[in-house]
XYZ file of C-alpha atoms in Angstrom:
646
model
C 0.000 0.000 0.000
C 2.872 2.394 0.747
C 4.198 1.876 -2.790
C 0.787 2.690 -4.228
C 0.475 5.810 -2.072
C 3.876 7.063 -3.140
C 2.981 6.419 -6.754
C -0.283 8.329 -6.368
C 1.577 11.508 -5.437
C 4.325 11.009 -7.963
C 5.102 13.667 -10.585
C 3.207 11.520 -13.101
C -0.006 13.301 -11.993
C -0.323 16.582 -14.026
C -0.465 19.699 -11.890
C -3.876 20.759 -13.189
C -5.411 17.403 -12.163
C -4.039 17.305 -8.659
C -6.364 17.569 -5.680
C -4.152 20.337 -4.343
C -4.917 22.403 -7.459
C -8.652 21.806 -7.077
C -8.619 22.677 -3.403
C -6.619 25.852 -4.020
C -8.880 26.862 -6.935
C -12.050 26.181 -4.955
C -10.715 28.049 -1.945
C -9.625 30.939 -4.161
C -13.016 31.279 -5.872
C -14.866 31.060 -2.559
C -12.509 33.571 -0.980
C -12.835 35.944 -3.935
C -16.626 35.806 -3.847
C -16.789 36.272 -0.104
C -14.244 39.075 -0.112
C -15.979 40.825 -3.027
C -19.322 40.660 -1.281
C -17.806 41.760 1.995
C -16.083 44.617 0.145
C -19.414 45.554 -1.451
C -21.182 45.621 1.884
C -18.329 47.609 3.401
C -18.455 50.022 0.493
C -22.237 50.423 0.842
C -21.875 50.897 4.590
C -19.184 53.492 3.976
C -21.387 55.224 1.404
C -24.324 55.143 3.804
C -22.192 56.564 6.589
C -20.845 59.368 4.303
C -24.362 60.083 2.997
C -25.675 60.278 6.570
C -23.027 62.908 7.401
C -23.953 64.720 4.183
C -27.620 64.704 5.252
C -26.640 66.262 8.565
C -24.509 68.937 6.915
C -27.104 69.610 4.202
C -29.769 69.919 6.895
C -27.503 72.299 8.824
C -27.550 74.685 5.792
C -31.117 75.638 6.656
C -30.222 76.187 10.273
C -27.163 78.258 9.465
C -29.058 80.314 6.870
C -31.677 81.040 9.568
C -28.925 81.977 12.062
C -27.603 84.488 9.516
C -31.048 86.025 9.314
C -31.169 86.230 13.080
C -27.735 87.845 13.256
C -28.751 90.322 10.542
C -31.812 91.253 12.491
C -29.741 91.792 15.597
C -27.208 93.935 13.788
C -24.427 91.641 15.006
C -21.797 91.910 12.338
C -19.450 89.469 14.037
C -22.170 86.882 14.413
C -23.126 87.356 10.769
C -19.516 86.823 9.687
C -19.153 83.742 11.894
C -22.328 82.157 10.536
C -21.350 83.003 6.976
C -17.987 81.335 7.476
C -19.610 78.201 8.924
C -22.110 78.029 6.084
C -19.326 78.432 3.469
C -17.281 75.735 5.227
C -20.265 73.388 5.228
C -20.781 73.929 1.518
C -17.079 73.384 0.903
C -17.172 70.092 2.892
C -20.210 68.964 0.950
C -18.542 69.819 -2.324
C -15.117 68.256 -1.590
C -16.176 65.532 0.855
C -14.196 64.305 3.879
C -13.116 60.575 3.774
C -11.822 60.796 7.321
C -15.215 61.491 8.845
C -16.458 60.089 6.351
C -18.508 62.768 4.521
C -19.363 62.942 0.862
C -22.346 63.474 -1.338
C -23.645 60.554 -3.367
C -22.135 60.571 -6.823
C -25.440 60.721 -8.710
C -25.877 63.558 -11.269
C -29.235 64.662 -9.834
C -27.816 65.224 -6.380
C -24.781 66.985 -7.825
C -27.089 69.219 -9.899
C -29.222 69.981 -6.844
C -26.119 70.712 -4.775
C -24.884 73.058 -7.493
C -28.274 74.834 -7.433
C -28.061 75.247 -3.637
C -24.490 76.572 -3.946
C -25.480 79.051 -6.722
C -28.482 80.257 -4.757
C -26.283 80.889 -1.718
C -23.440 82.354 -3.729
C -25.490 84.382 -6.254
C -28.641 85.247 -4.307
C -28.430 85.091 -0.518
C -24.842 86.042 0.096
C -25.001 89.271 -2.108
C -28.234 90.256 -0.324
C -26.351 90.418 3.008
C -23.892 92.904 1.629
C -26.599 95.289 0.216
C -28.143 98.119 2.176
C -31.462 96.489 2.062
C -29.910 93.103 2.807
C -32.026 91.855 5.639
C -35.317 92.210 3.873
C -34.030 90.847 0.592
C -32.276 88.059 2.448
C -35.451 87.094 4.171
C -37.321 87.127 0.869
C -34.785 84.908 -0.823
C -34.250 82.594 2.189
C -37.326 80.367 1.653
C -36.147 79.432 -1.849
C -32.717 78.452 -0.445
C -34.314 76.454 2.318
C -36.538 74.712 -0.206
C -33.550 73.827 -2.355
C -31.662 72.594 0.696
C -34.661 70.483 1.725
C -34.804 69.066 -1.786
C -31.095 68.214 -1.550
C -31.612 66.498 1.793
C -34.579 64.572 0.432
C -32.601 63.433 -2.596
C -29.694 62.290 -0.394
C -32.107 60.444 1.892
C -33.724 58.640 -1.065
C -30.315 57.652 -2.412
C -29.361 56.491 1.053
C -32.526 54.430 1.339
C -31.744 52.867 -2.053
C -28.231 51.963 -0.919
C -29.619 50.562 2.343
C -31.839 48.221 0.312
C -28.801 47.162 -1.709
C -26.917 46.548 1.506
C -29.668 44.237 2.680
C -29.621 42.487 -0.698
C -25.854 42.027 -0.461
C -26.182 40.669 3.048
C -28.885 38.211 1.969
C -26.774 37.219 -1.023
C -23.802 36.712 1.280
C -25.864 34.428 3.509
C -27.165 32.545 0.458
C -23.624 32.316 -0.898
C -22.380 30.978 2.450
C -25.053 28.252 2.466
C -24.611 27.396 -1.205
C -20.843 27.473 -0.858
C -20.973 25.190 2.155
C -23.213 22.756 0.272
C -20.982 22.944 -2.791
C -17.828 22.445 -0.756
C -19.366 19.510 1.107
C -20.510 17.990 -2.178
C -17.154 18.514 -3.836
C -15.246 17.186 -0.835
C -17.570 14.157 -0.772
C -17.082 13.623 -4.494
C -13.329 14.267 -4.391
C -12.413 12.470 -1.137
C -15.199 10.495 0.567
C -16.429 8.633 -2.519
C -12.923 7.489 -3.640
C -12.015 6.543 -0.057
C -15.225 4.521 0.302
C -14.538 2.810 -3.012
C -11.030 2.027 -1.837
C -12.323 0.744 1.511
C -14.879 -1.437 -0.280
C -12.171 -2.737 -2.569
C -9.915 -3.520 0.395
C -12.789 -5.334 2.114
C -13.238 -7.488 -1.001
C -9.498 -8.157 -1.109
C -9.629 -9.216 2.573
C -12.371 -11.675 1.568
C -9.944 -13.016 -1.068
C -12.041 -11.619 -3.918
C -8.961 -10.763 -5.926
C -11.087 -9.919 -8.961
C -12.108 -6.628 -7.273
C -11.294 -3.522 -9.362
C -11.841 0.202 -8.770
C -13.222 2.525 -11.495
C -10.622 5.014 -12.714
C -12.754 8.067 -13.632
C -10.374 10.845 -12.578
C -6.808 11.789 -13.320
C -6.003 13.054 -9.818
C -4.219 11.316 -6.952
C -7.229 9.101 -6.246
C -7.269 8.082 -9.890
C -3.641 7.072 -9.648
C -4.409 5.385 -6.312
C -7.233 3.418 -7.994
C -4.839 2.442 -10.789
C -2.297 1.328 -8.185
C -5.001 -0.632 -6.340
C -6.025 -2.341 -9.578
C -2.399 -3.201 -10.315
C -2.024 -4.523 -6.770
C -5.235 -6.568 -7.051
C -4.153 -7.903 -10.431
C -0.746 -8.878 -9.039
C -2.339 -10.421 -5.952
C -4.750 -12.336 -8.153
C -1.859 -13.655 -10.212
C 0.153 -14.472 -7.102
C -2.809 -16.189 -5.468
C -3.552 -18.218 -8.573
C 0.129 -19.094 -8.863
C 0.182 -19.925 -5.148
C -2.913 -22.085 -5.573
C -1.215 -23.891 -8.449
C 1.933 -24.293 -6.376
C -0.073 -25.535 -3.385
C -1.854 -28.002 -5.641
C 1.477 -29.186 -7.032
C 2.997 -29.360 -3.549
C -0.080 -31.208 -2.269
C 0.184 -33.696 -5.110
C 3.914 -33.980 -4.497
C 3.307 -34.444 -0.778
C 0.719 -37.126 -1.509
C 3.253 -38.786 -3.778
C 5.925 -38.526 -1.102
C 3.497 -39.943 1.452
C 2.787 -42.803 -0.929
C 6.519 -43.360 -1.285
C 6.969 -43.296 2.483
C 4.076 -45.711 2.981
C 5.518 -48.017 0.352
C 8.979 -47.745 1.892
C 7.598 -48.335 5.384
C 5.556 -51.352 4.355
C 8.439 -52.761 2.335
C 10.982 -52.118 5.098
C 8.698 -53.702 7.697
C 8.257 -56.750 5.510
C 11.936 -57.058 4.625
C 12.943 -56.870 8.277
C 10.787 -59.859 9.131
C 12.345 -63.317 9.297
C 11.682 -65.005 5.945
C 13.592 -67.293 3.685
C 14.835 -65.944 0.358
C 11.899 -67.125 -1.764
C 9.223 -65.765 0.598
C 11.191 -62.526 0.900
C 11.466 -62.059 -2.857
C 7.850 -63.096 -3.524
C 6.466 -60.655 -0.953
C 8.725 -57.919 -2.308
C 7.632 -58.528 -5.905
C 3.927 -58.622 -5.027
C 4.138 -55.281 -3.229
C 6.136 -53.600 -5.975
C 3.775 -54.830 -8.703
C 0.764 -53.600 -6.739
C 2.379 -50.220 -6.044
C 3.306 -49.563 -9.687
C 0.436 -51.437 -11.366
C 2.726 -53.800 -13.284
C 1.341 -56.709 -15.310
C 4.223 -59.059 -14.531
C 7.532 -59.145 -12.735
C 10.451 -61.281 -11.692
C 13.291 -61.301 -9.180
C 16.640 -62.737 -10.280
C 19.860 -63.174 -8.342
C 23.393 -63.597 -9.580
C 25.111 -66.927 -9.144
C 28.270 -67.163 -7.061
C 30.456 -66.924 -10.170
C 28.547 -63.851 -11.367
C 28.141 -65.335 -14.860
C 24.569 -66.631 -14.561
C 21.327 -65.056 -13.479
C 18.810 -67.289 -11.681
C 15.096 -66.497 -11.497
C 14.025 -66.788 -7.843
C 10.366 -65.810 -8.154
C 8.120 -64.462 -10.910
C 4.557 -63.243 -11.215
C 2.467 -62.876 -14.354
C 5.138 -64.184 -16.733
C 3.975 -67.040 -19.021
C 5.683 -70.417 -18.859
C 7.045 -69.987 -22.369
C 8.872 -66.874 -21.214
C 10.093 -68.424 -17.982
C 11.704 -71.471 -19.552
C 14.350 -69.475 -21.379
C 15.376 -66.900 -18.744
C 15.079 -69.201 -15.699
C 18.856 -69.399 -15.775
C 20.416 -67.093 -18.335
C 23.688 -65.334 -18.954
C 24.313 -62.376 -16.681
C 24.839 -60.039 -19.623
C 21.589 -60.945 -21.391
C 18.649 -58.560 -21.758
C 17.706 -55.672 -19.488
C 17.556 -57.832 -16.370
C 21.164 -58.932 -16.803
C 22.341 -55.389 -17.518
C 20.624 -54.126 -14.367
C 21.979 -57.042 -12.304
C 25.619 -56.719 -13.361
C 25.705 -52.931 -13.383
C 23.466 -52.387 -10.369
C 21.752 -49.620 -12.341
C 18.340 -48.943 -13.852
C 17.426 -50.122 -17.350
C 14.214 -48.909 -19.036
C 13.339 -50.274 -22.452
C 10.463 -49.771 -24.851
C 10.101 -53.184 -26.486
C 8.215 -51.732 -29.445
C 11.244 -49.690 -30.480
C 13.533 -52.700 -30.034
C 11.179 -54.927 -32.010
C 11.012 -52.386 -34.814
C 14.803 -51.990 -34.916
C 15.777 -55.651 -34.644
C 16.854 -57.329 -37.869
C 16.176 -60.819 -39.126
C 19.206 -62.207 -37.292
C 17.481 -61.996 -33.893
C 16.736 -65.438 -32.593
C 13.529 -66.519 -30.971
C 15.449 -67.224 -27.774
C 16.396 -63.580 -27.391
C 14.695 -62.527 -24.109
C 13.778 -59.148 -25.557
C 12.089 -60.828 -28.495
C 10.334 -63.250 -26.136
C 8.993 -60.394 -23.988
C 7.686 -58.497 -27.006
C 6.173 -61.660 -28.476
C 4.229 -62.224 -25.251
C 2.497 -58.849 -25.560
C 4.692 -56.772 -23.273
C 5.517 -53.342 -24.660
C 7.802 -52.052 -21.899
C 10.126 -53.491 -19.276
C 11.904 -51.790 -16.385
C 14.764 -53.555 -14.616
C 16.418 -52.356 -11.430
C 19.527 -53.608 -9.729
C 19.479 -55.338 -6.353
C 22.532 -53.974 -4.570
C 23.920 -53.974 -1.065
C 26.785 -51.627 -0.215
C 27.613 -51.198 -3.916
C 27.741 -54.991 -4.369
C 25.467 -56.250 -7.177
C 23.306 -59.170 -6.034
C 20.780 -59.400 -8.855
C 17.862 -57.514 -10.382
C 14.093 -57.286 -10.363
C 12.001 -56.416 -13.391
C 8.521 -55.019 -14.019
C 6.728 -55.804 -17.298
C 3.887 -53.717 -18.761
C 1.374 -54.565 -21.495
C 0.310 -50.932 -21.941
C 1.988 -47.571 -22.131
C 3.583 -46.815 -18.798
C 6.103 -44.073 -18.227
C 7.990 -44.196 -14.959
C 8.440 -40.726 -13.543
C 11.804 -39.754 -12.053
C 10.547 -40.026 -8.472
C 9.131 -43.503 -9.222
C 12.478 -44.560 -10.647
C 14.247 -43.263 -7.534
C 11.764 -45.122 -5.324
C 12.281 -48.380 -7.206
C 16.051 -47.960 -6.992
C 15.718 -47.415 -3.239
C 13.512 -50.493 -2.918
C 16.137 -52.475 -4.802
C 18.734 -51.369 -2.259
C 16.423 -52.395 0.593
C 15.884 -55.801 -0.983
C 19.641 -56.164 -1.475
C 20.225 -55.304 2.172
C 17.574 -57.823 3.242
C 19.099 -60.550 1.048
C 22.575 -59.733 2.315
C 21.318 -59.801 5.916
C 19.661 -63.140 5.203
C 22.945 -64.498 3.888
C 24.857 -63.062 6.833
C 22.316 -64.490 9.285
C 22.624 -67.893 7.625
C 26.412 -67.688 7.759
C 26.216 -66.565 11.383
C 23.995 -69.503 12.239
C 26.388 -71.863 10.481
C 29.314 -70.322 12.346
C 27.461 -70.611 15.658
C 26.664 -74.249 14.912
C 30.306 -74.886 13.968
C 31.539 -73.204 17.137
C 29.077 -75.111 19.284
C 30.105 -78.362 17.570
C 33.709 -77.461 18.301
C 32.842 -76.959 21.961
C 30.868 -80.231 21.961
C 33.861 -82.021 20.454
C 36.102 -80.526 23.112
C 33.656 -81.578 25.818
C 33.416 -85.097 24.436
C 37.174 -85.271 24.182
C 37.669 -84.016 27.724
C 35.132 -86.383 29.290
C 33.768 -89.280 27.264
C 36.809 -89.785 25.018
C 39.107 -90.097 28.003
C 36.650 -92.470 29.747
C 36.358 -94.586 26.626
C 40.125 -94.690 26.327
C 40.297 -95.877 29.975
C 37.617 -98.532 29.269
C 39.539 -99.668 26.171
C 42.674 -100.180 28.239
C 40.743 -102.078 30.930
C 39.060 -104.200 28.269
C 42.472 -105.045 26.796
C 43.648 -106.095 30.287
C 40.451 -108.099 30.779
C 41.046 -109.891 27.491
C 44.605 -110.799 28.605
C 43.391 -112.014 32.010
C 40.683 -114.071 30.346
C 43.230 -115.668 28.013
C 45.370 -116.531 31.049
C 42.269 -117.652 32.935
C 43.266 -115.332 35.783
C 39.966 -114.887 37.622
C 41.456 -112.706 40.352
C 42.576 -110.130 37.847
C 39.213 -110.405 36.129
C 37.474 -109.688 39.415
C 39.657 -106.572 39.820
C 39.064 -105.307 36.296
C 35.253 -105.757 36.191
C 34.519 -103.147 38.936
C 36.830 -100.725 37.128
C 34.886 -101.278 33.908
C 31.591 -100.796 35.743
C 32.853 -97.557 37.319
C 34.161 -96.285 33.982
C 30.829 -97.034 32.304
C 28.912 -95.289 35.091
C 31.157 -92.225 34.806
C 30.775 -92.163 31.014
C 27.029 -92.447 31.437
C 26.985 -89.518 33.855
C 29.136 -87.488 31.469
C 26.760 -88.174 28.597
C 23.746 -87.205 30.716
C 25.469 -84.008 31.812
C 26.319 -83.077 28.241
C 22.757 -83.783 27.095
C 21.332 -81.676 29.904
C 23.725 -78.842 29.107
C 22.991 -78.868 25.374
C 19.230 -78.946 25.916
C 19.245 -75.973 28.256
C 16.977 -73.120 27.045
C 16.036 -69.823 28.579
C 13.259 -67.337 28.868
C 13.979 -63.885 30.240
C 14.738 -63.993 33.972
C 15.262 -67.824 34.260
C 19.015 -67.717 35.085
C 18.661 -68.039 38.876
C 16.303 -71.010 38.555
C 18.740 -72.716 36.180
C 21.653 -71.995 38.545
C 19.729 -73.508 41.464
C 18.836 -76.576 39.389
C 22.482 -76.983 38.306
C 23.700 -76.659 41.912
C 21.132 -79.234 43.093
C 22.173 -81.680 40.379
C 25.854 -81.173 41.337
C 25.064 -81.985 44.959
C 23.345 -85.198 43.879
C 26.371 -86.242 41.807
C 28.929 -85.500 44.566
C 29.245 -85.433 48.305
C 29.973 -81.685 48.268
C 27.615 -79.009 49.604
C 26.851 -75.918 47.535
C 26.439 -72.463 49.066
C 24.463 -70.217 46.704
C 24.590 -66.415 47.142
C 22.531 -64.462 44.579
C 22.000 -60.666 44.696
C 20.066 -58.976 41.900
C 20.914 -55.447 43.243
C 18.547 -53.781 40.797
C 20.236 -55.082 37.658
C 18.215 -55.923 34.571
C 18.121 -59.587 33.515
C 20.545 -60.722 30.852
C 19.167 -61.785 27.457
C 18.699 -65.531 26.940
C 21.855 -65.927 24.786
C 24.101 -64.377 27.417
C 22.338 -66.270 30.226
C 22.987 -69.528 28.381
C 26.711 -68.808 28.018
C 26.955 -67.887 31.717
C 25.227 -71.165 32.659
C 27.554 -73.175 30.375
C 30.598 -71.604 32.121
C 29.083 -72.492 35.536
C 28.370 -76.080 34.407
C 31.909 -76.480 33.025
C 33.417 -75.144 36.268
C 31.292 -77.512 38.377
C 32.204 -80.403 36.039
C 35.908 -79.693 36.577
C 35.345 -79.580 40.352
C 33.479 -82.895 40.252
C 36.130 -84.613 38.142
C 39.359 -83.197 39.557
C 38.928 -81.222 42.801
C 37.501 -83.739 45.345
C 35.938 -80.704 47.068
C 33.565 -80.882 50.021
C 32.256 -77.305 49.758
C 31.506 -75.101 46.754
C 30.384 -71.457 46.868
C 28.535 -69.819 43.948
C 28.078 -66.009 44.148
C 26.118 -63.920 41.577
C 25.984 -60.095 41.643
C 23.712 -58.562 38.997
C 24.056 -54.779 39.283
C 25.412 -52.390 36.652
C 27.988 -55.106 35.914
C 27.296 -58.845 36.070
C 29.684 -60.829 38.294
C 29.842 -64.643 38.728
C 32.234 -66.337 41.195
C 32.737 -70.114 41.778
C 35.014 -71.192 44.649
C 35.831 -74.648 46.045
C 37.999 -76.096 48.843
C 39.314 -79.016 46.789
C 42.751 -80.093 45.663
C 43.363 -76.986 43.621
C 46.009 -76.729 40.921
C 49.201 -75.005 39.983
C 48.444 -72.103 37.537
C 51.964 -72.379 36.113
C 51.381 -76.031 35.333
C 48.087 -75.240 33.612
C 49.729 -72.443 31.618
C 52.473 -74.828 30.521
C 49.951 -77.343 29.267
C 48.301 -74.684 27.012
C 45.056 -75.962 25.532
C 45.512 -79.478 26.828
C 43.100 -78.692 29.652
C 39.955 -78.596 27.544
C 37.632 -77.420 30.366
C 39.553 -74.195 30.958
C 39.791 -73.567 27.224
C 36.024 -74.022 26.770
C 35.279 -71.536 29.577
C 37.628 -68.968 28.035
C 35.985 -69.310 24.613
C 32.508 -68.831 26.081
C 33.692 -65.771 28.044
C 35.144 -64.372 24.803
C 31.724 -64.822 23.176
C 30.170 -62.754 25.953
C 32.856 -60.106 25.776
C 33.442 -60.794 29.487
C 36.642 -61.004 31.508
C 37.422 -64.479 32.916
C 40.003 -65.070 35.653
C 41.054 -68.593 36.748
C 43.046 -68.972 39.964
C 44.081 -71.944 42.098
C 46.504 -73.114 44.775
C 47.699 -76.695 45.127
C 45.786 -78.095 48.092
C 43.997 -74.732 48.581
C 41.103 -74.967 46.165
C 40.319 -73.020 42.981
C 38.412 -69.876 41.997
C 36.642 -68.829 38.769
C 35.740 -65.112 38.299
C 33.516 -63.965 35.400
C 32.918 -60.187 34.991
C 30.529 -58.886 32.302
C 30.819 -55.071 32.224
C 27.835 -52.799 31.600
C 29.020 -51.709 28.146
C 29.093 -55.351 26.973
C 25.654 -56.223 28.297
C 22.866 -56.630 25.789
C 19.277 -55.538 26.274
C 17.052 -58.375 27.447
């Protein structure tokens, strides 16, 4: 609005059309009329005042002429001279006038003629009669004519004065009428010049506030309000354009936002599905079904590269005819759009109609592009399945009708391909991790079997060899000695097998560690003559997850197995502190061992080695300590930063 206002008073408005010019002209005309009428009334008042003084002086001529007659009758020469002088002075004042008094005769010819007659009568008739010897009588005879002429002069002045008084009243009435008419005219002009344009502008602004940007003001003047109306119309036109452009932009942004929301929904649904535990075929089939539904494809397929990277295997497909599937079920990695997308990890979009029109007669029927076009597909889009820049395969969408993928759709499909690649890679890594875990657990099982059952079987083999020799010699005493040893070895092997089976079948739910520890301690007491002292303190710590609980229990079972086999202990203490850190301690009062001797044997002591490997899996610190004849101690410390969430 400030820009419009400045423009309205810019030099572009001609001087003669400006409101200032109109106001000055109107004020000047009104002032001129009022001043002229006031001047006229002042002039008439001045004339009336001068004529009133003239009436007084003209009336005094009769009195002074009578005083002369009185002085003549009284023979008072000085009085006669004084009255003559006053009468001459009065005539002179009437003839010349006196603006200071004011005093002057009306300027009409009749009054001037009558005044000249009075002056001649006084000068030529009465005044000479005073100087004659018979002056008084002649003066008295001629005096009535002078008085009559003076009365006529006074009457004429009074009539002229009455006429001017009527004109004064007329001027005053005209002035009042002019004041009323001028006020009405000024109010009308001010209303037309200011109020009407301001009301139009206010109405236009009200329409603009109601977002009626089609509002326009009539431009019927060339003054500041005309320029202001032009500026308002330009502003409204610009606002209308801006609003329409803004509406178009909002519509585009709304459509874009809806598209983005659709992308986010598709990404969310796809990510949720890909993060679920599925095998490769279920994963690829669910992925393909969702992508085909999202982009309205008529058919599709997911292919993965073989280990050598030279072949492309079809994992799942949807909507592709059997005749088309037989040839590309396992095809060269560089064949067709799917192979190009798989090996390059990029996007390949092909219009099969153009390829079919350009192909020559040398194209074979086994060409995948030819096969796709022969099956009625007119377009195919292939996208790479990648994970950390490693090409894993491709997925393709086939269309039987015109379908142009927009740039944002292409970007979305490329992103989905990366998600699928990540899911496939995670599936492979999870499978490899499971295989590694199985291999490690088998390694630990082999070590456990070697440490317990293998040694027992070796002992039984030796005793059986001795039994065979005693039997050949028919030495029954030696046989009787060997049989109990065989029975004891078999019982010990049986117990070892049971213990291993129990350990390997152990499973956990959250918070079951203490129950499993108590059960393990009870079973240990049944197998030995030792007593177990169990000290467990949760201390506000959260429970360990099942995997970590299982490893802790395996370490406890291995420690108790070593005590049972080698320590000959009568008392065992198990202490658990589950606070910020997790701490497990196993102590016994058995035979103990020499740490230097154990260190020299390296990995020959399988039990210690198994405990260390399980502690390494946990990321925990394991300390083994013993004294010959003074028992042994096992300390396991799992720090807070290595704990997993249960």
